[in-house]
Every structure is written in C-alpha cells, then in structure tokens.
XYZ file of C-alpha atoms in Angstrom:
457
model
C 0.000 0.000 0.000
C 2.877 2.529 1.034
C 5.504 1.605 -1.932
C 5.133 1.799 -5.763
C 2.916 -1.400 -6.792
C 4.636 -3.982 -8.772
C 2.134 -6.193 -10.052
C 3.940 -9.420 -9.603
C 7.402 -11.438 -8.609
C 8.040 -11.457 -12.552
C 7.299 -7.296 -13.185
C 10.257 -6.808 -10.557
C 12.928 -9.304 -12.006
C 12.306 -7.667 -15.265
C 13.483 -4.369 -13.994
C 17.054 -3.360 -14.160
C 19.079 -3.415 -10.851
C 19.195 0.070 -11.068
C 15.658 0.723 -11.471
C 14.636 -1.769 -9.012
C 16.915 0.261 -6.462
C 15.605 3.408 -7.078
C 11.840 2.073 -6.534
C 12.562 0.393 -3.792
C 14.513 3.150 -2.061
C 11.498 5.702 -2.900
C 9.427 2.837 -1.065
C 10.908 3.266 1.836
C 10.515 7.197 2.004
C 7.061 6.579 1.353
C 6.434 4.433 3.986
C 8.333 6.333 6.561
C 6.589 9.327 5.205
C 3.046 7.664 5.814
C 3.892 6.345 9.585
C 3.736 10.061 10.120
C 0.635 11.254 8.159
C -1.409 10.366 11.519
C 0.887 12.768 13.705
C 0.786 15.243 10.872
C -2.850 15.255 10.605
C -3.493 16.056 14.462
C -1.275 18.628 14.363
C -2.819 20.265 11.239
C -6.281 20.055 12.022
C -5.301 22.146 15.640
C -4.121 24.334 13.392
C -6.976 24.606 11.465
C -8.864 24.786 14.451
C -7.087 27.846 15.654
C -7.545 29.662 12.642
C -10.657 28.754 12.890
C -11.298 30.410 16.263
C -10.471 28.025 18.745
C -8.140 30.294 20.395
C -4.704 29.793 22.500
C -5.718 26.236 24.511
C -5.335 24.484 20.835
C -1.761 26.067 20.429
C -0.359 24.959 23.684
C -1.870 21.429 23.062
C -0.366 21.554 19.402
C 2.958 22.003 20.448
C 2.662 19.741 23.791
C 1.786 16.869 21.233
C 5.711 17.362 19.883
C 4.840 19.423 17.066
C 7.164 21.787 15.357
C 6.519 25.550 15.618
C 6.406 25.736 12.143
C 3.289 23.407 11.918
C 1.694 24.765 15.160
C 1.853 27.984 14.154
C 5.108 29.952 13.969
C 6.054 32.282 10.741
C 7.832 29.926 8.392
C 11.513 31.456 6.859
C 13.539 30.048 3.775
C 14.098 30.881 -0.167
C 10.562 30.225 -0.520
C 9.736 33.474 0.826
C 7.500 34.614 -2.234
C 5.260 31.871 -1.759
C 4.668 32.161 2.006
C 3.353 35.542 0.955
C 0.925 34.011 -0.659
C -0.668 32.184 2.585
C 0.078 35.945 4.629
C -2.368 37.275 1.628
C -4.852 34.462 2.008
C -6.347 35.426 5.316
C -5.888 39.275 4.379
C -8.161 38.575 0.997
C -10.435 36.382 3.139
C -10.527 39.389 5.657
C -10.853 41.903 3.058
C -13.835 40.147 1.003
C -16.031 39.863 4.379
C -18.339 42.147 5.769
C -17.825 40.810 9.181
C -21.267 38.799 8.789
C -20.198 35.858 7.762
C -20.700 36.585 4.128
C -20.080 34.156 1.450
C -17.045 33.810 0.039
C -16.018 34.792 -3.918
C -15.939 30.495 -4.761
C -18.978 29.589 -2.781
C -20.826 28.586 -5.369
C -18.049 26.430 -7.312
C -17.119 24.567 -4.349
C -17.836 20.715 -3.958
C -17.044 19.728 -0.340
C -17.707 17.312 2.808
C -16.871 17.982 6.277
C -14.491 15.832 7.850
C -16.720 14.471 10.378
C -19.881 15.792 11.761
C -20.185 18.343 13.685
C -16.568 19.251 13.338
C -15.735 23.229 11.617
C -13.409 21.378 9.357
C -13.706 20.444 5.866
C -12.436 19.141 2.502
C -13.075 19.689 -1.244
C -12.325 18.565 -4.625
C -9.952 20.476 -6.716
C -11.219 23.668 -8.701
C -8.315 23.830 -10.620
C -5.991 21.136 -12.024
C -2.308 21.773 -13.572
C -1.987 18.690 -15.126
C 1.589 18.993 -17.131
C 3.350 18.144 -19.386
C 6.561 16.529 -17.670
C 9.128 18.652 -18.368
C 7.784 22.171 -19.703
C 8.096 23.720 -16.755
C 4.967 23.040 -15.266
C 6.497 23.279 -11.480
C 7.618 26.776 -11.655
C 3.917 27.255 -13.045
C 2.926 25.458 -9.755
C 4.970 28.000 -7.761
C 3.178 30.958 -9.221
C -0.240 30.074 -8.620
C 0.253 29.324 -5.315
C 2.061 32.315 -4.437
C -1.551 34.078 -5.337
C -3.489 34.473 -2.224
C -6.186 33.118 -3.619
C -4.933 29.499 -4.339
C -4.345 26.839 -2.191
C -3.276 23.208 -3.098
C -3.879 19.684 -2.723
C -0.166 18.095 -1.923
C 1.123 15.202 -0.172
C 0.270 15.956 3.273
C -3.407 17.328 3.465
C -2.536 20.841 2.036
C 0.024 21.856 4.674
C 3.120 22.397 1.665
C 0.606 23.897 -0.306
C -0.516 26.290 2.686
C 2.753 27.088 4.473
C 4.952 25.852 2.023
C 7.507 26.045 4.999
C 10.691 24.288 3.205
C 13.106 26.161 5.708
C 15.603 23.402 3.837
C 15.062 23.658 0.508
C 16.993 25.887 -2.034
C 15.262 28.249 -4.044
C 14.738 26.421 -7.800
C 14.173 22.557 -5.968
C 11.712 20.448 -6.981
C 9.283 20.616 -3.850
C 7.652 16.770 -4.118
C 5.045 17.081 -1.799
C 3.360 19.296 -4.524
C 2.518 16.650 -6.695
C -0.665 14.402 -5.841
C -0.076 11.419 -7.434
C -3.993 10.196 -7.156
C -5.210 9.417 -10.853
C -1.949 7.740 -12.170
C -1.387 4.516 -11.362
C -3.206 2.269 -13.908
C -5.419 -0.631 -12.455
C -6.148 1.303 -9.275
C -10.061 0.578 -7.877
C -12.331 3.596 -7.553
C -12.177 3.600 -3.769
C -8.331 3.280 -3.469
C -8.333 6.377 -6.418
C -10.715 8.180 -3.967
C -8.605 7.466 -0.533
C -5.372 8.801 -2.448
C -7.630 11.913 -3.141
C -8.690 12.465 0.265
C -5.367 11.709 1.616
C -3.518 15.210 -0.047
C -7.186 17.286 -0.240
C -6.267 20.641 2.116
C -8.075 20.273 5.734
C -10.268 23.942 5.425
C -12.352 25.310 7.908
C -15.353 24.821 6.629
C -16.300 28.764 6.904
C -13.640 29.494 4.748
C -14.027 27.050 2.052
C -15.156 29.583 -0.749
C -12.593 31.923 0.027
C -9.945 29.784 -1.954
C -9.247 28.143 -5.385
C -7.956 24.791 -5.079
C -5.205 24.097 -7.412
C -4.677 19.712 -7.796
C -0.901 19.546 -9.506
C 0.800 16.375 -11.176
C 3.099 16.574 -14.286
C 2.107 13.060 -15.179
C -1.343 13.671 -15.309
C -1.601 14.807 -19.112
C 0.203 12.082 -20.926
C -0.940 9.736 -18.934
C -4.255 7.852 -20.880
C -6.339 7.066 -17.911
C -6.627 10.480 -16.141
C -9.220 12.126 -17.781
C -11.582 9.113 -17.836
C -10.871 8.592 -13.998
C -11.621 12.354 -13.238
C -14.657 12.454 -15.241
C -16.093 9.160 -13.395
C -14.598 10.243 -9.630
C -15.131 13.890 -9.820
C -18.432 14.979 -9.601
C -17.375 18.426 -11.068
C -15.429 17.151 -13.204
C -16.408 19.494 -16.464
C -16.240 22.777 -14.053
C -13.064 21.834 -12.935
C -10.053 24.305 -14.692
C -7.740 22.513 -16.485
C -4.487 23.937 -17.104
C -1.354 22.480 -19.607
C 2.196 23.669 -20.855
C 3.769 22.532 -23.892
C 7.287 22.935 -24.912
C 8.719 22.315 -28.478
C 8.909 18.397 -28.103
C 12.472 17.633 -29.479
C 13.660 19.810 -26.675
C 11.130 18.187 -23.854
C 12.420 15.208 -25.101
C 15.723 15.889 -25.038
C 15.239 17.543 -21.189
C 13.152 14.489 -20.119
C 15.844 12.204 -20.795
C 18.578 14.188 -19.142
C 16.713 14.542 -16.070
C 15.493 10.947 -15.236
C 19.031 9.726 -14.778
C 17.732 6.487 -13.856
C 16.859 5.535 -17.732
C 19.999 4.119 -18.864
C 19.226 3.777 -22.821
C 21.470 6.047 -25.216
C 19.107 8.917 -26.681
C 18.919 7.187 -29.675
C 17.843 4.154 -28.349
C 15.318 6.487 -26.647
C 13.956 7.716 -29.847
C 13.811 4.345 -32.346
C 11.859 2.660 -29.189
C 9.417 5.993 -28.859
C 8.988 6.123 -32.648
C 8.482 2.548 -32.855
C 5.765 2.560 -30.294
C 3.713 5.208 -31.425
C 3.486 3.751 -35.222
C 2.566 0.530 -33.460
C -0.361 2.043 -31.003
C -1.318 3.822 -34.143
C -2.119 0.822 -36.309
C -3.686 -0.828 -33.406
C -6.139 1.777 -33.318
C -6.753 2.242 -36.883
C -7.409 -1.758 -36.809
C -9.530 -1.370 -34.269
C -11.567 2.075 -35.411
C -12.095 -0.094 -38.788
C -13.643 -2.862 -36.604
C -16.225 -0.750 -34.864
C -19.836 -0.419 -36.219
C -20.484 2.744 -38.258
C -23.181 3.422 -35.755
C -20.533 3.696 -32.986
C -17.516 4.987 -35.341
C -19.408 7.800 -36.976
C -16.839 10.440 -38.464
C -14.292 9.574 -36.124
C -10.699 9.244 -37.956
C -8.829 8.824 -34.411
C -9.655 7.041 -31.399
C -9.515 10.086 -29.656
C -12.766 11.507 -31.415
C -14.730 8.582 -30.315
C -17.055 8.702 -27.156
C -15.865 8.238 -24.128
C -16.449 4.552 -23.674
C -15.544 3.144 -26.962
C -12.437 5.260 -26.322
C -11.559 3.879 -23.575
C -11.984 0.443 -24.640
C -9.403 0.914 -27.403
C -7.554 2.147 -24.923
C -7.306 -0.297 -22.902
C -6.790 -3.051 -25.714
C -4.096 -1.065 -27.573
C -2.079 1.146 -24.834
C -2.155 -1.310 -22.156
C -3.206 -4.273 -23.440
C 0.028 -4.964 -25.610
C 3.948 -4.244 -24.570
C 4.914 -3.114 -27.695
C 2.428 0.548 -27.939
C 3.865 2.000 -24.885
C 7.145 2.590 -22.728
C 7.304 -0.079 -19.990
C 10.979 1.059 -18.843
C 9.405 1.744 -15.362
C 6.197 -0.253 -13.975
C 2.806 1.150 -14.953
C 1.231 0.672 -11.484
C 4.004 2.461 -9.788
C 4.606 6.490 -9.217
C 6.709 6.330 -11.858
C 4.524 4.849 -14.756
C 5.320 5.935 -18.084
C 8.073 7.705 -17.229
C 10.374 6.750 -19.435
C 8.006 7.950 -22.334
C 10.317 10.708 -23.210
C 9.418 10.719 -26.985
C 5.422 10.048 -27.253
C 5.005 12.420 -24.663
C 5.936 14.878 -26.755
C 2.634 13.906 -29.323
C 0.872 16.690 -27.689
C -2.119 16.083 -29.900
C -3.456 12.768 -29.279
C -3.392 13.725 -25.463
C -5.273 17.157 -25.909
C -7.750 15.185 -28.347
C -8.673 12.646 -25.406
C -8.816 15.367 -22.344
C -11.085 17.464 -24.802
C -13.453 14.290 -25.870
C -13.939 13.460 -22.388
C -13.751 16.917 -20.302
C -14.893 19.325 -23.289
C -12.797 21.650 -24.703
C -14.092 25.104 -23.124
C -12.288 23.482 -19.906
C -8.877 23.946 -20.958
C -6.034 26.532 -20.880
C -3.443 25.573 -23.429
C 0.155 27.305 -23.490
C 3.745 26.808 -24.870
C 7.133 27.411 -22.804
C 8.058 29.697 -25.479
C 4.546 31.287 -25.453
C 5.446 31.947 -21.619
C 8.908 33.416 -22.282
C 8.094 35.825 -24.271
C 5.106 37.070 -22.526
C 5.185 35.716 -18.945
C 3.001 38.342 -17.406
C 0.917 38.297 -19.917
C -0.080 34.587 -20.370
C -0.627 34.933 -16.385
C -3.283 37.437 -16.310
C -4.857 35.105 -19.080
C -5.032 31.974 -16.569
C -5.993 34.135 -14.456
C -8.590 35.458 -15.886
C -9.674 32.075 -17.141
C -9.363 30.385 -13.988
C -11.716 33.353 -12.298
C -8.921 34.115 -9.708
C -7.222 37.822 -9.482
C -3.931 38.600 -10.916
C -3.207 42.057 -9.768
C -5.678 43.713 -7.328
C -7.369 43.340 -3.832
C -7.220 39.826 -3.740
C -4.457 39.211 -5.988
C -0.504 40.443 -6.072
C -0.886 43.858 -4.813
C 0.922 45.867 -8.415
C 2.371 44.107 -11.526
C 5.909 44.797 -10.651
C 5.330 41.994 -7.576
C 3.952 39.730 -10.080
C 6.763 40.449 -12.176
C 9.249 39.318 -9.204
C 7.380 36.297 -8.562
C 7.669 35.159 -11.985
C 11.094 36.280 -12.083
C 12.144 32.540 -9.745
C 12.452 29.428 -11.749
C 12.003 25.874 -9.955
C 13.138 22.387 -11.302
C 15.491 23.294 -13.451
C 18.521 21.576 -12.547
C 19.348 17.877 -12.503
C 17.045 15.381 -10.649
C 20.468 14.564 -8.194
C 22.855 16.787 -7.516
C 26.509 16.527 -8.517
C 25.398 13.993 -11.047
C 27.275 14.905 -14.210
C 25.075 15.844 -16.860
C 24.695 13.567 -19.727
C 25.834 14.661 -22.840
C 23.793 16.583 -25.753
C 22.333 14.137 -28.201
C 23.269 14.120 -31.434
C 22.190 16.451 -33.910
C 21.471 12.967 -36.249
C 19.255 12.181 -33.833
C 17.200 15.543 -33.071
C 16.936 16.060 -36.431
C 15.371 12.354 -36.651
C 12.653 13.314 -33.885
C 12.187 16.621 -35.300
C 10.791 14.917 -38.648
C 8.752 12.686 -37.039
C 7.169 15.452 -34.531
C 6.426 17.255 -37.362
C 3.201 16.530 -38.497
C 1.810 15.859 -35.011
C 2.369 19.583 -34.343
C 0.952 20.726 -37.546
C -2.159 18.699 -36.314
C -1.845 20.420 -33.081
C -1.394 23.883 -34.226
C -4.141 23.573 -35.951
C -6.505 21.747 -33.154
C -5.427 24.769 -31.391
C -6.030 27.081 -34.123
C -2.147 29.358 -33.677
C 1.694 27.667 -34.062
C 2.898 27.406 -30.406
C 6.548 27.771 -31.216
C-alpha cells in the first residue's frame, strides 16, 4: 500500500538493478513518510482549528503533542519566501472580502465539499483547478506561481500543509518541492475507492467557513500524458467538467531531449530512446486504426482517431491497444508504480493525441493551453490570461498587490537543474538524432497547431 505497486514477482525481475533500487529506495521514504501522516494530521487540524477560532488552549496542546513551531503555528523562513506571501495574503483577501457577517465567500458557489466528520468546523473539497503537465515544460515553476496568489491553495502530499505554508526552511530556491505533486489518478489498475482514498489523503483540511474563500489548485506533471486520467476524473469527480484545467507545452524535441537528461535512472542512449518511442507510437497507431475499422459505423461515426470517439468506446481501445500490448507503450518503469510511463520521453511529446482525449472526455471550453516559449516571451501576460480564465485575481485586492510583484514572482524558476545533484550531466544528443525526432514530430504539431487554431513555437 505505502511503496510503488509492482504487479507481480516477474514485473520486478524484469526491472534493471538500477531501477529496481531506485523504486525500492522511494518505497521506503514513502512508507516512513506515511507512519507520520497520523501525527501530521493532528497537528494540522489544531491548526486549522485555531484559525478557525479556537483560540490559545489548541496552540499549547499543538505544540505539547511534539509538534514543530512551524506546523503549530510559527512564521515559516527560507528561499521560498514569495510563496509564504501568498498564505500571509490568504487570510488578508479572506478578511478583506467579508463584511464581518459571515458573508459568502467569492468560490462559494463552485465549491464541492464534505466535512471531515460531523459536527466538526473542518472540511475538505475537490480540486477547482488542475495543472496537469506536461513533464518537463516547466509546469512546477507554473505550480509555484499560482500558489504564491493568495487566492490558491493546493492539494499536496500531506493534506494541504506544503501547499498552505509551504515552509521548506531546507530547501533551495529552484528545488523540486515533491510534496506538490498528488499522485492520485496515475497509477493504472487502481479501484475507484483506493483512487478516492489517495484523493482524500492530499485534499487541504479547510475550515469549513472558509471554504469559498480559496481556489484549489490539484498539480501532477504526469497527469496529461498519462491515458487514464481524464476518464478517472470524469467518473470520480463529480465536477469534473467545471473543474479548470491547465497544460504547458514545450517544443517536443527539446522536452524530449530535457526528459531524458533529467530521469538519470533511464539508462538507454538517446537514440535508443527515440527508435523505441517512434516505434511505439506507429505501433499504437495501427492498433487503433485496426480497431476504429472494426467498430460499427453506428458507434464509429466520423471519427478518424480514437480520440474523437465517445468516451467509452475510447476507452476500450484504450485499454486493448495502450495497455493491453507491450509493444504501444514505454514499460521502462512499472505502470502501477509512481513512476509509470516515465520513461516515455518521446510520445510524450505527441501533444495532440493527449489534448484530443482530455477534450473528448472533459470538453474543450475546460482547458487553458500554453507553450514554454509562449510563456517566455510574454510571462506576465499569459498569467493574467489563466488568471482570468481560472476566475482568480492577478493584480488587485485579492491578488498580487501591483504588476511589478507579479513580475518578481515570476522572475524565480524551480526544477530546473538535474534530478540529483553533482550527477554529471549527460551529454547533448546528437544532432542525427534531433533532427530524426524533429521529422517525425512534425506533423503531429501541424495537427496540433491547428486543433489549437495558432503555431505554439
């Protein structure tokens, strides 16, 4: 339950040694890491509790129970500075939106939540917003700067307490903060109610008063590659088309290129890398053109990719031609693991066929699509357009207080280093080989460039 899940005794001995070291090492955080969710949720709901009103008694008790300062209460330091300012802005944007009669807050009516347990002030929700990737395109530093707006808050490994505080006293500025990612919808074969406890296990703990004060943002990288996501959300969430969906791009020879330097674990040459990625995807492709041809007209319609089927006869294909066969997908790293599909550095970079399934299933109007390069030259910009689809504030009352502190927020970058450090970087592909994946990429982003109706880079 705590460790990645390897399906059976034959799934591990066909992993490398150095693959099956890293997993099981990561298995090991994990399950120290859960032995102390039960200690960390105590001392988060007292929290919540004061902030909610019950006063000095629930402070004393929090930090009686062993408790750090920093969880009971205390002002949080480190490089992370610009985010904490976020949480300082929450309550002051809470504060500032409120008569002082318990007037509803700016989200009320987009909220889905429970309470924790009756009776109790304390409650939980599902996501309002969801950033779910691509790998790679600098989707973490895109993390960081919605959560440094006082209106978001986000679901992360530990009940919303990194995504409150974010109180990394330890962390360098530009590290990968883990905790951010909720890795709930990615682990193929997973029941509905083990999906659902993953969800409830990283939701924020929110006094219940306060519950439409706050976006909730639901971040994992994996999510948008990865083919059973968007069915899972629309069958678990029950707002799943009001939900905000959110996805960078980056010009794929590059991602690819990036992926494959930073997962150090993946011992293939690049060009291994790419013949087993192009390989894969022609495969997948005839499987589904095999299989659209075998589907009754009634069901098939105008369809000319899986993608623009419904959402069950999608799905089916799916399942029969992604993860029925070996030879359609990457299976460098376990598919029911945290690190499924992974190693996908070159069909993750076929943007298209992944927009095409989250828009069949989710609907289009859902969706906030930008480029990497789109953000570098306009940065500001492209932010006041999320934010303005997303229905949070950019610059004002509840937002950053003037443009030129937006401007210094964006200014930090995050995750963009190696995945170890003082691991020597691997060398630059060849240009043989870039060129290779740049002519097969290139009709996929023709496809998508026009899907999306502008060229992206």
């Amino acid at each position: 339950q705590f460790g990645p899940r390897v399906a059976s005794p034959y799934a591990q001995a066909s992993l490398s040694p150095p693959i099956r070291c890293f997993i099981y090492g990561v298995s090991i955080w994990r399950l120290s890491w859960d032995m102390t969710v039960l200690f960390v949720f105590a001392a988060v709901v007292a929290r919540l509790a004061m902030e909610a009103g019950a006063g000095p008694a629930l402070q004393e008790a929090c930090v009686a129970g062993g408790a750090s300062s920093a969880v009971c209460g205390a002002e949080p330091t480190g490089h992370l500075a610009l985010l904490q300012r976020g949480h300082r802005g929450r309550r002051a944007a809470r504060d500032a939106g409120r008569d002082g009669g318990g007037s509803a807050g700016p989200f009320d009516g987009r909220k889905v939540c429970h309470q924790v347990a009756p009776g109790t002030p304390v409650s939980q929700c599902l996501p309002d917003l969801m950033l779910i990737g691509n790998s790679k395109c600098g989707s973490t530093s895109i993390a960081a700067y919605l959560l440094s707006n006082p209106q978001i808050i986000m679901q992360t490994a530990d009940h919303g307490r990194y995504g409150r505080e974010v109180s990394r006293a330890t962390r360098e500025e530009g590290a990968k903060v883990v905790e951010w990612e909720s890795h709930v919808f990615d682990t193929h074969g997973l029941s509905d109610d083990d999906v659902m406890e993953e969800n409830w296990a990283t939701a924020p703990f929110v006094p219940t008063s306060e519950v439409g004060d706050h976006l909730q943002l639901h971040y994992r990288p994996n999510y948008f590659y990865y083919p059973d996501v968007p069915f899972r959300i629309a069958d678990l969430y029950s707002n799943a088309r009001s939900i905000k969906y959110v996805a960078i791009l980056r010009e794929p020879v590059a991602h690819a290129v990036s992926s494959w330097k930073f997962h150090i674990w993946d011992t293939r040459s690049f060009a291994e890398v790419v013949d087993q990625g192009i390989a894969q995807r022609q495969a997948l492709e005839l499987c589904e053109s095999q299989a659209l041809a075998g589907l009754a007209s009634s069901v098939r319609g105008r369809a000319l990719h899986a993608e623009d089927l419904p959402p069950e006869p999608q799905r089916q294909i799916m399942n029969s031609c992604f993860w029925g066969r070996p030879d359609t997908h990457d299976t460098s790293t376990p598919a029911d693991s945290f690190m499924g599909l992974m190693g996908a550095h070159v069909d993750k970079g076929v943007y298209v066929s992944a927009l095409r399934r989250w828009f069949s299933v989710l609907g289009r109007e859902s969706f906030f699509v930008f480029s990497l390069e789109e953000w570098t030259a306009d940065a500001v910009g492209i932010y006041r357009s999320l934010a303005d689809f997303a229905g949070f504030e950019a610059v004002g009352p509840h937002g950053f207080a003037s443009v030129s502190e937006l401007q210094e927020v964006l200014s930090h970058t995050y995750n963009d280093g190696p995945l170890v450090e003082g691991v020597p970087e691997r060398p630059e592909p060849s240009e043989e080989d870039k060129a290779r994946l740049a002519e097969f990429y290139r009709p996929y982003n023709e496809e998508l460039f026009e899907l999306l109706g502008r060229r992206l880079w």
